[in-house]
mmCIF file of C-alpha atoms and ligand atoms in Angstrom:
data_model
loop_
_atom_site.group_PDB
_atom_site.id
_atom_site.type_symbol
_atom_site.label_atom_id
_atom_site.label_comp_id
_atom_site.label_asym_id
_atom_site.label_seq_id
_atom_site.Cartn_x
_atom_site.Cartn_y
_atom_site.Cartn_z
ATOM 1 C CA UNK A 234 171.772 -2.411 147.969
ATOM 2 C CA UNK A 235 168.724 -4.230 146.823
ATOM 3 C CA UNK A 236 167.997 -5.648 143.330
ATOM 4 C CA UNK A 237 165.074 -5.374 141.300
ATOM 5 C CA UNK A 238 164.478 -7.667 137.721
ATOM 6 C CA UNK A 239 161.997 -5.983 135.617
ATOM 7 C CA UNK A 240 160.374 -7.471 132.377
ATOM 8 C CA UNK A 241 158.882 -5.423 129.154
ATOM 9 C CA UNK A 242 161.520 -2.606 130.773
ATOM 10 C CA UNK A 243 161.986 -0.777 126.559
ATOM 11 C CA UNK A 244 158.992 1.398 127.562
ATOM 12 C CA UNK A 245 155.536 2.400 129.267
ATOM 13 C CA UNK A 246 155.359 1.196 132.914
ATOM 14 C CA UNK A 247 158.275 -1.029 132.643
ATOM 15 C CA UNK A 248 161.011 2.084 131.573
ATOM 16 C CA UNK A 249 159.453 4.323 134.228
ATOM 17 C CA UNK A 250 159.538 1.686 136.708
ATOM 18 C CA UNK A 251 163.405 1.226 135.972
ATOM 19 C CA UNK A 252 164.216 4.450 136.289
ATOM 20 C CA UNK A 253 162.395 5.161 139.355
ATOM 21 C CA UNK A 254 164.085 2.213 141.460
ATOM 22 C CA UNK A 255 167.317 3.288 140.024
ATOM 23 C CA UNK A 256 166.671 6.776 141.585
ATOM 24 C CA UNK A 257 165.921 5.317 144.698
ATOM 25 C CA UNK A 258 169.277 3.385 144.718
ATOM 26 C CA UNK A 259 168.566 0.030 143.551
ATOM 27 C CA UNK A 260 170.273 -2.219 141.131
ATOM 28 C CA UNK A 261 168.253 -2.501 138.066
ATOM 29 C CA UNK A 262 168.231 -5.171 135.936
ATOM 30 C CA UNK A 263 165.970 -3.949 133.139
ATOM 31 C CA UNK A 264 164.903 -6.479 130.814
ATOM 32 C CA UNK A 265 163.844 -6.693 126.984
ATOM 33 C CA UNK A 266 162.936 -8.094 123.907
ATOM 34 C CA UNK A 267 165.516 -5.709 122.155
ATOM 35 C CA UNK A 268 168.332 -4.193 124.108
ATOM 36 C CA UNK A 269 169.032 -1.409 121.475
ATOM 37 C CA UNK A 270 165.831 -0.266 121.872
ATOM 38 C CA UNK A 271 166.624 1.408 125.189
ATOM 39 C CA UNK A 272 169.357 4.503 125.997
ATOM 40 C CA UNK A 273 169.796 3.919 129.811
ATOM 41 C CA UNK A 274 173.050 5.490 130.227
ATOM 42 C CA UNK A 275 172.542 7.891 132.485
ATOM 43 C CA UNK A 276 171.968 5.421 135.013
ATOM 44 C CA UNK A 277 175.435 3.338 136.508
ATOM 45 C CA UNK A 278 172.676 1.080 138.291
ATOM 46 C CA UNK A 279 170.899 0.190 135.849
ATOM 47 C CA UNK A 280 171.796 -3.012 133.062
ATOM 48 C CA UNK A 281 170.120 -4.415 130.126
ATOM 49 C CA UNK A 282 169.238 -7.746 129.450
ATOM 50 C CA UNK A 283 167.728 -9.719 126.898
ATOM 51 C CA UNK A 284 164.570 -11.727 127.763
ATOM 52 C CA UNK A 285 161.546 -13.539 126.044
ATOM 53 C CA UNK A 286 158.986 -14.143 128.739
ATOM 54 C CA UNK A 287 158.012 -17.130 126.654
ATOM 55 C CA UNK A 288 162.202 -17.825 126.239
ATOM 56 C CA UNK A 289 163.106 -20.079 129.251
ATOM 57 C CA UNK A 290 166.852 -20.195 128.291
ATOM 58 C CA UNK A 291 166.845 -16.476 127.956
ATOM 59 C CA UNK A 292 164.884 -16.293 130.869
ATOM 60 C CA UNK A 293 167.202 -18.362 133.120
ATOM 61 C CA UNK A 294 170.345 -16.700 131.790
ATOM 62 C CA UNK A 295 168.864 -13.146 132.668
ATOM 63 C CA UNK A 296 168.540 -14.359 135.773
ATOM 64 C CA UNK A 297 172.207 -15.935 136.646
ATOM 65 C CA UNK A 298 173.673 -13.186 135.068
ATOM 66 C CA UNK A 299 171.472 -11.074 137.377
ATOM 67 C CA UNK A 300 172.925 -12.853 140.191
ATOM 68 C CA UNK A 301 176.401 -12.764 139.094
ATOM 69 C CA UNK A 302 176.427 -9.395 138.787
ATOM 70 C CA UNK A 303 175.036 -8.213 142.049
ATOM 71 C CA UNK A 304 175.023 -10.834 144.189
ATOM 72 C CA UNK A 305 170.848 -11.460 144.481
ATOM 73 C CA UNK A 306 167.679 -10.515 142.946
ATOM 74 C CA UNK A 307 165.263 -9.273 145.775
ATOM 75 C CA UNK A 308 162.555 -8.321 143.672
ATOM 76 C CA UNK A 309 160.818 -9.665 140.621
ATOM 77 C CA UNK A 310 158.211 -7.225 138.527
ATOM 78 C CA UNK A 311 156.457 -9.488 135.758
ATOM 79 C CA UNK A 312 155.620 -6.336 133.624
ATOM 80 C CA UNK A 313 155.802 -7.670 129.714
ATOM 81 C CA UNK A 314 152.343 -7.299 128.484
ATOM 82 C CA UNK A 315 150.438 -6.112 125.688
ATOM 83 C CA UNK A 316 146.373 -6.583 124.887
ATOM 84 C CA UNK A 317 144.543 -7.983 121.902
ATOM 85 C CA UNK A 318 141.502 -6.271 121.234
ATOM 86 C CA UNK A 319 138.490 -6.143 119.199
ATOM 87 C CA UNK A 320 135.695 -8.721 118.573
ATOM 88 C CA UNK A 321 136.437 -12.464 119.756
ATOM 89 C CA UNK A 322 134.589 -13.805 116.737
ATOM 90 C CA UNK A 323 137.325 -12.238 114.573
ATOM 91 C CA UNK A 324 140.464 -13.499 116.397
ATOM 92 C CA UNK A 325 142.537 -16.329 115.211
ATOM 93 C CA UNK A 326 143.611 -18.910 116.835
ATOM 94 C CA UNK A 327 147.385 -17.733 116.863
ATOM 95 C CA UNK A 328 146.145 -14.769 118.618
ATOM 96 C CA UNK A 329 144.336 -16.104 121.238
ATOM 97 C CA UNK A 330 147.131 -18.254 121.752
ATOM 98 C CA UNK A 331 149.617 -15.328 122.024
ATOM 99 C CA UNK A 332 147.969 -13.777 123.953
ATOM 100 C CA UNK A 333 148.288 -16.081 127.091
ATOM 101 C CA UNK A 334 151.684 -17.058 125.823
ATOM 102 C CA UNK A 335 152.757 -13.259 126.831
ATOM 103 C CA UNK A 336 150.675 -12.182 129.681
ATOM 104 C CA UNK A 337 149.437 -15.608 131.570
ATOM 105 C CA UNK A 338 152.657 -18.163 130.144
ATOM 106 C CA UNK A 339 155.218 -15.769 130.254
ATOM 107 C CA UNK A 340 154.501 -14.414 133.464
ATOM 108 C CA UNK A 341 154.194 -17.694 135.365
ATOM 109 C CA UNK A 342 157.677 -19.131 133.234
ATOM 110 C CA UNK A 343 159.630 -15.770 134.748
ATOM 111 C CA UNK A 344 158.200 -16.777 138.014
ATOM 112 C CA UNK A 345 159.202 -20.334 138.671
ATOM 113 C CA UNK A 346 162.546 -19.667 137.338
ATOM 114 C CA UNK A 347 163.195 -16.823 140.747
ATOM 115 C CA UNK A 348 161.480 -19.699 142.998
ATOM 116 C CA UNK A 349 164.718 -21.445 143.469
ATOM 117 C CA UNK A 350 166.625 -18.051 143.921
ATOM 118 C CA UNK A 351 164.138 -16.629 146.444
ATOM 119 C CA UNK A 352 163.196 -20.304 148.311
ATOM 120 C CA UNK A 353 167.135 -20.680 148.534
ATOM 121 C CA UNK A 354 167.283 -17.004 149.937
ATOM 122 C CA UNK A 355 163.894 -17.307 152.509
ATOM 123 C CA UNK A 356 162.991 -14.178 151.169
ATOM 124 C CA UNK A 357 161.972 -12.058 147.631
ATOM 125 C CA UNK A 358 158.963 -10.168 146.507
ATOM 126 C CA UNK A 359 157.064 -11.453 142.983
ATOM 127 C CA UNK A 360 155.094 -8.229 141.588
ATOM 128 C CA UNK A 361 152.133 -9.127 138.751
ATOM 129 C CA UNK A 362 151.065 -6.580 136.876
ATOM 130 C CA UNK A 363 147.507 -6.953 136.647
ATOM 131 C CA UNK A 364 144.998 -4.593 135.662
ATOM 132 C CA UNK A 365 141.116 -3.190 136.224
ATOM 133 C CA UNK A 366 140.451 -5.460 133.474
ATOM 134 C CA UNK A 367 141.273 -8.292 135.697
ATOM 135 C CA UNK A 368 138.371 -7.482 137.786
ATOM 136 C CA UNK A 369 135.585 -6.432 135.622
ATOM 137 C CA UNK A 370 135.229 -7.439 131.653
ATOM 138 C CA UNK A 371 135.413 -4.221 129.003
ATOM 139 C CA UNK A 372 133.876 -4.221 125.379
ATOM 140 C CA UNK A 373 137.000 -5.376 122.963
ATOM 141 C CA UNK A 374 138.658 -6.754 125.531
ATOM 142 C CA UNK A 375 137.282 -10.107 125.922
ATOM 143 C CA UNK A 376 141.024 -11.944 125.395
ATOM 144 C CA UNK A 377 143.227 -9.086 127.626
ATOM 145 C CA UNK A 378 140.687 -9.569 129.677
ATOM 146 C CA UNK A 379 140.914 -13.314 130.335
ATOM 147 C CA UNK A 380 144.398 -12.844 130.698
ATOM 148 C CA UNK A 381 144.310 -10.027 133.807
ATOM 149 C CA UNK A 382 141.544 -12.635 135.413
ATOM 150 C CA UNK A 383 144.111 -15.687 135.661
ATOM 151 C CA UNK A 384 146.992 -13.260 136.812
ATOM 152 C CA UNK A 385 144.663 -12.074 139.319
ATOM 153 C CA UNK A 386 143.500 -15.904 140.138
ATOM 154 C CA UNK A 387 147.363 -17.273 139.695
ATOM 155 C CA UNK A 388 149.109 -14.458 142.238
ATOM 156 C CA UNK A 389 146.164 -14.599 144.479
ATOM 157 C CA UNK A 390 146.778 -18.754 144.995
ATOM 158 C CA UNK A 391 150.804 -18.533 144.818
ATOM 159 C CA UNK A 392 151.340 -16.313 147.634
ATOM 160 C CA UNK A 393 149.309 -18.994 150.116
ATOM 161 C CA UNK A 394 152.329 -21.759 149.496
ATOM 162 C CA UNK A 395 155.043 -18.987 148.913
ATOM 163 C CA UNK A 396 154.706 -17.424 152.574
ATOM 164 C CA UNK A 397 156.192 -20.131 154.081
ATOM 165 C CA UNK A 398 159.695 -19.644 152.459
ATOM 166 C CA UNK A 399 158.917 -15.686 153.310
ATOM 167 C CA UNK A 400 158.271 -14.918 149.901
ATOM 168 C CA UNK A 401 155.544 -12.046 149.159
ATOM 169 C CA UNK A 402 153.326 -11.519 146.102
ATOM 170 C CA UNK A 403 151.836 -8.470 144.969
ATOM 171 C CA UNK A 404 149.671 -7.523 142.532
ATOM 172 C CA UNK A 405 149.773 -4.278 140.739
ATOM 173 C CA UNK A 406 146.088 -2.690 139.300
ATOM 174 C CA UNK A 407 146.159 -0.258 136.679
ATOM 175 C CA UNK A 408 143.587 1.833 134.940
ATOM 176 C CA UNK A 409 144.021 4.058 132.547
ATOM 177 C CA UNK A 410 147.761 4.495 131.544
ATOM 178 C CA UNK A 411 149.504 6.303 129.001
ATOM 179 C CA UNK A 412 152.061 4.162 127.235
ATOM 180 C CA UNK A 413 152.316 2.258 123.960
ATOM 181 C CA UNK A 414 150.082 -0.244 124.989
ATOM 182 C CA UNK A 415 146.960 1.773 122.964
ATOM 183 C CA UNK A 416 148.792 1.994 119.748
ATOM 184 C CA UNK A 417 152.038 0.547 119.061
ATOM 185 C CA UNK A 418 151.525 -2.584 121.577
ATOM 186 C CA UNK A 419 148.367 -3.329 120.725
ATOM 187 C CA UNK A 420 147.102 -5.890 118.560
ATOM 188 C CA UNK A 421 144.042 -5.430 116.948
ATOM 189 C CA UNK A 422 141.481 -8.431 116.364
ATOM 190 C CA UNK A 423 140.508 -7.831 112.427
ATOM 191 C CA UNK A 424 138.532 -9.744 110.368
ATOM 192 C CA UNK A 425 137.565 -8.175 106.511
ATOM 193 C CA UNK A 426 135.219 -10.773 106.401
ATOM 194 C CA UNK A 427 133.190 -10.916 109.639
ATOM 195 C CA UNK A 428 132.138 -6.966 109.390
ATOM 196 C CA UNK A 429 128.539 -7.702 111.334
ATOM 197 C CA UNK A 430 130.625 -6.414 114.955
ATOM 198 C CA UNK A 431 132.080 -3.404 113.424
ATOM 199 C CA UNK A 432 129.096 -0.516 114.513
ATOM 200 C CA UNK A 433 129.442 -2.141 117.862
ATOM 201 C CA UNK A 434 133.306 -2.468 118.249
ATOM 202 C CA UNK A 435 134.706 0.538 116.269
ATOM 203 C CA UNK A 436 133.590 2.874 118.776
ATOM 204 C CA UNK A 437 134.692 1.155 121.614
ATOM 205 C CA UNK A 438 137.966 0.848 120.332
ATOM 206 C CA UNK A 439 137.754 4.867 119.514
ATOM 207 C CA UNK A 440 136.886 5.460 123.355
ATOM 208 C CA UNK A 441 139.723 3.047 125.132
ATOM 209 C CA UNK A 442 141.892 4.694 122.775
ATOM 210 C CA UNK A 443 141.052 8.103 123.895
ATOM 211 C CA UNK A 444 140.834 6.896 127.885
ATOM 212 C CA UNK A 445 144.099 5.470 127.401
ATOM 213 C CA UNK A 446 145.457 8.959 126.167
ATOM 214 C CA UNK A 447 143.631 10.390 129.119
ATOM 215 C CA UNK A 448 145.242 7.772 131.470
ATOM 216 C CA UNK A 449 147.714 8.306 134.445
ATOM 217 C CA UNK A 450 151.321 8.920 133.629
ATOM 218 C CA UNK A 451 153.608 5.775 134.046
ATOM 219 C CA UNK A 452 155.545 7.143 136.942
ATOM 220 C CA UNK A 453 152.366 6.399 139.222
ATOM 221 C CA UNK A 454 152.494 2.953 138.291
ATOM 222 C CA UNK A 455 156.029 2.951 139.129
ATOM 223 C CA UNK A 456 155.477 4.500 142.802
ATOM 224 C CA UNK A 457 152.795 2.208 143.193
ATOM 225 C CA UNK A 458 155.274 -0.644 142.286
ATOM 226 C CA UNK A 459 157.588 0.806 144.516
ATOM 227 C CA UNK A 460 155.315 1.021 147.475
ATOM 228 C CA UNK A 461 154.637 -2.794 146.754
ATOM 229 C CA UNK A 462 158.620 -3.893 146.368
ATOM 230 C CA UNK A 463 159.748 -2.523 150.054
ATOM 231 C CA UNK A 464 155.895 -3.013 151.986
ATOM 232 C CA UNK A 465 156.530 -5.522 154.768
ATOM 233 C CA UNK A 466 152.967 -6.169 155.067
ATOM 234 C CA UNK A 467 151.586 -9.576 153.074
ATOM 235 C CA UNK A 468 149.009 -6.434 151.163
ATOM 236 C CA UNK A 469 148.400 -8.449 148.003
ATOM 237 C CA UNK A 470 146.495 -6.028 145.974
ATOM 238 C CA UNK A 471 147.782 -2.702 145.337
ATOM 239 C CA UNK A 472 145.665 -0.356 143.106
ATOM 240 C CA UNK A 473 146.758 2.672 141.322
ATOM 241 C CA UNK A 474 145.619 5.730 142.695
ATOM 242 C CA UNK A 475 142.101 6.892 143.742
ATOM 243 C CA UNK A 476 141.135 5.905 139.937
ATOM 244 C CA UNK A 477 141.467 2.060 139.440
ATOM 245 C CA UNK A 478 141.063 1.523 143.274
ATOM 246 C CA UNK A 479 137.043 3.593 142.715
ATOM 247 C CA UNK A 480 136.575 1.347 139.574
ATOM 248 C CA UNK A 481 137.258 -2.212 141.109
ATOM 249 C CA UNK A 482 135.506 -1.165 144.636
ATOM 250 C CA UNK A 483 132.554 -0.375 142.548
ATOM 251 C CA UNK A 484 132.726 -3.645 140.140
ATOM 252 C CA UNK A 485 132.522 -5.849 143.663
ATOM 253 C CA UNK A 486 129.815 -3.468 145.364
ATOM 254 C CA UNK A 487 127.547 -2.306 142.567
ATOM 255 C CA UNK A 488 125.039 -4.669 141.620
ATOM 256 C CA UNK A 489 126.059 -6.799 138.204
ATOM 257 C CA UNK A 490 123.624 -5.456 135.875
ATOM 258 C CA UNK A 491 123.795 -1.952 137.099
ATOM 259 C CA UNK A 492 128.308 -2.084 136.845
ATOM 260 C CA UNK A 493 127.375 -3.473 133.055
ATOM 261 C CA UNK A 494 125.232 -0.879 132.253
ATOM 262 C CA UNK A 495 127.620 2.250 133.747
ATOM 263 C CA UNK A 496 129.879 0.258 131.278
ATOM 264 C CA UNK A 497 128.107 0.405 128.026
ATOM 265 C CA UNK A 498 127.122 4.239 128.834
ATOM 266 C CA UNK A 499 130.792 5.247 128.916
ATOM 267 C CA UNK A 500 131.786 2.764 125.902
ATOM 268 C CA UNK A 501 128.995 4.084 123.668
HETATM 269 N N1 LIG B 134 148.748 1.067 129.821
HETATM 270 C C1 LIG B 134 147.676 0.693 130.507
HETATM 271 O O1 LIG B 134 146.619 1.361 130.444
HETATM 272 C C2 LIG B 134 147.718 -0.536 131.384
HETATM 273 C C3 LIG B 134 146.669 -0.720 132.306
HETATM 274 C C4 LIG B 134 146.682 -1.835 133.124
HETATM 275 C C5 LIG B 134 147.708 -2.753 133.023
HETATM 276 N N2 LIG B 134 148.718 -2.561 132.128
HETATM 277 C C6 LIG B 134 149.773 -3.580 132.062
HETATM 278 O O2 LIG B 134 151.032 -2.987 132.272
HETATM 279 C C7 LIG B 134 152.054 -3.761 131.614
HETATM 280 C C8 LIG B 134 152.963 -2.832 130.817
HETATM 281 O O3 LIG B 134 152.204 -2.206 129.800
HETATM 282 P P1 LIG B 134 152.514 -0.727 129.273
HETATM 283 O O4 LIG B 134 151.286 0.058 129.449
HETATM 284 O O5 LIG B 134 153.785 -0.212 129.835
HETATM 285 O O6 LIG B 134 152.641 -1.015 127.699
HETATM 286 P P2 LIG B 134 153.896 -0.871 126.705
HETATM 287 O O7 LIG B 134 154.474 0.501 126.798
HETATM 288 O O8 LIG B 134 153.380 -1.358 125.406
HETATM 289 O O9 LIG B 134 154.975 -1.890 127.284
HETATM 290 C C9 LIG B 134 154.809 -3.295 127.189
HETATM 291 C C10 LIG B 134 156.147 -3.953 127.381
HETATM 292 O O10 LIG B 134 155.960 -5.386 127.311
HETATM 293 C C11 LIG B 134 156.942 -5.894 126.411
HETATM 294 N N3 LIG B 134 156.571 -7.171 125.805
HETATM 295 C C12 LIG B 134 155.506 -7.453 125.053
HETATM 296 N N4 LIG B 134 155.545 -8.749 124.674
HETATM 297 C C13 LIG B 134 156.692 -9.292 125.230
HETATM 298 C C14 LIG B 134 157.310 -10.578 125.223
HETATM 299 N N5 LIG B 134 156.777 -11.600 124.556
HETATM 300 N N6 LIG B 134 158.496 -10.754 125.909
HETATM 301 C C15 LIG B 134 159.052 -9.721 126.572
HETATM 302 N N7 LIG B 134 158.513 -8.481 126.605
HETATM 303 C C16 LIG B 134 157.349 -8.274 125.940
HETATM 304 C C17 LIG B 134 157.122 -4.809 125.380
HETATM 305 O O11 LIG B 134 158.334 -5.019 124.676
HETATM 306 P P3 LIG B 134 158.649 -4.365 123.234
HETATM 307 O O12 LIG B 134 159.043 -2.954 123.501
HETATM 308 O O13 LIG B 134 159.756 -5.208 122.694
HETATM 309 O O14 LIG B 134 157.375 -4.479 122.432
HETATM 310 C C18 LIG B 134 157.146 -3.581 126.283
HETATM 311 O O15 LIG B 134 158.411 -3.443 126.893
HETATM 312 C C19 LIG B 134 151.312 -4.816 130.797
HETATM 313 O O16 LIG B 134 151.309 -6.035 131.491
HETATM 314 C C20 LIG B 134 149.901 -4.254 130.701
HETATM 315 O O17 LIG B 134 148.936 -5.284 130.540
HETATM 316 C C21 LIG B 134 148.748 -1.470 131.310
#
């Protein structure tokens, strides 16, 4: 039975992502900022354990108590992520910084604590969750953004010194999904006293909100995962569904200026 170590498993794509490997007979080792957050007790395969992505201690004991308990990890999803949004003016420096700690820091920490596990092993799958926004910049976005880019950048250079020790990276490409990550997640970039962006960035907060509510359920990030954790191919990029795969095809045909302009239509 394989082995799967998720991050940011308490909910969104993370939870669903659990569950669905532990449907399909994996071990689960679903992993959290707070483990009472999460009722997973319907599921024998599945355990909880702490983790900070930007904790190495509680990183590295997730992991050997990972391995204790079943043996191996096989998989790795680097899920934990949340987005910062509004005008870059207005952020503060603590945000900015945050902002790589979680997505860009914490992702690459969780990742060379596996690489002795997997190198030792000569095998093991890393999946990034990435995003659209790691292909094309939106409006309020400008730090999430960033962050998706060196993911994107990051997996895309790992995976040429990783194949040699037969381990794969994947990364995962969202649109659109419904999960906390529009309300509760999110951290909004405020400023009382710089209001000058407000006509400009109000609305375009208003509309990712309401795409976000319009977004795919989790579960299809999950399959998509899925499809990723048990491909034998060296695929690195693995959209999800017809949506985000027709957004980034678009963002590397369409001219610039014209992809830009489609943008500010739909943002208005
Ligand atoms: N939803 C979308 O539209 C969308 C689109 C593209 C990509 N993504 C990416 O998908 C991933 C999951 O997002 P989601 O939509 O499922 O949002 P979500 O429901 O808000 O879940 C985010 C998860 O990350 C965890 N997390 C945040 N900071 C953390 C930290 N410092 N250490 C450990 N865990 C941390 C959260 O933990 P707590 O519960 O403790 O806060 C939560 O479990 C993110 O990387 C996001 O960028 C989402």
């Amino acid at each position: 039975m394989k082995t799967v170590l998720i991050t940011g498993a308490s909910t969104g794509i993370g939870k669903a992502t659990a569950i669905y490997f532990a449907e399909k007979g994996w071990n689960v080792v679903a992993t959290m900022r707070n483990i009472n957050s999460l009722d997973l007790c319907n599921y024998p395969n599945i355990i909880k354990l702490k983790l900070y992505v930007n904790d190495n201690k509680s990183i590295s004991d997730a992991i050997n108590s990972s391995i204790e308990t079943f043996g191996k990890v096989d998989v790795i999803i680097n899920n934990a992520g949340y987005a910062a949004a509004g005008a870059f003016e207005c952020a503060s420096q603590e945000q900015i910084k945050k902002q790589f700690d979680v997505n860009v820091f914490g992702l690459m920490n969780v990742t060379r604590a596996i690489l002795p596990h997997f190198r030792k092993n000569n095998s093991g799958t890393i999946i990034n969750l990435a995003s659209v926004a790691g292909h094309a910049g939106f409006p309020t976005f400008t730090l999430y953004n960033s962050t998706k880019f060196a993911v994107e950048g990051f997996s895309e250079a790992l995976q040429y010194e990783l194949r040699q020790f037969n381990i794969k990276v994947k990364i995962v490409e969202p649109g659109p999904i419904k999960t906390d990550f529009y309300d509760r997640s999110m951290d909004k970039i405020e400023n009382p006293e710089i209001t000058e962006y407000d006509s400009f960035i109000n609305p375009a907060m208003k509309k990712m909100t309401e795409m976000g509510m319009k977004g795919l359920p989790p579960k299809s990030v999950a399959k998509t995962i899925y499809k990723a954790a048990i491909s034998n191919s060296n695929k690195l990029r693995y959209p999800v569904a017809f949506q985000a795969a027709a957004m980034i095809k678009l963002r590397h045909i369409m001219p610039g200026c014209l992809f830009r302009s489609v943008v500010r239509i739909i943002m208005k």
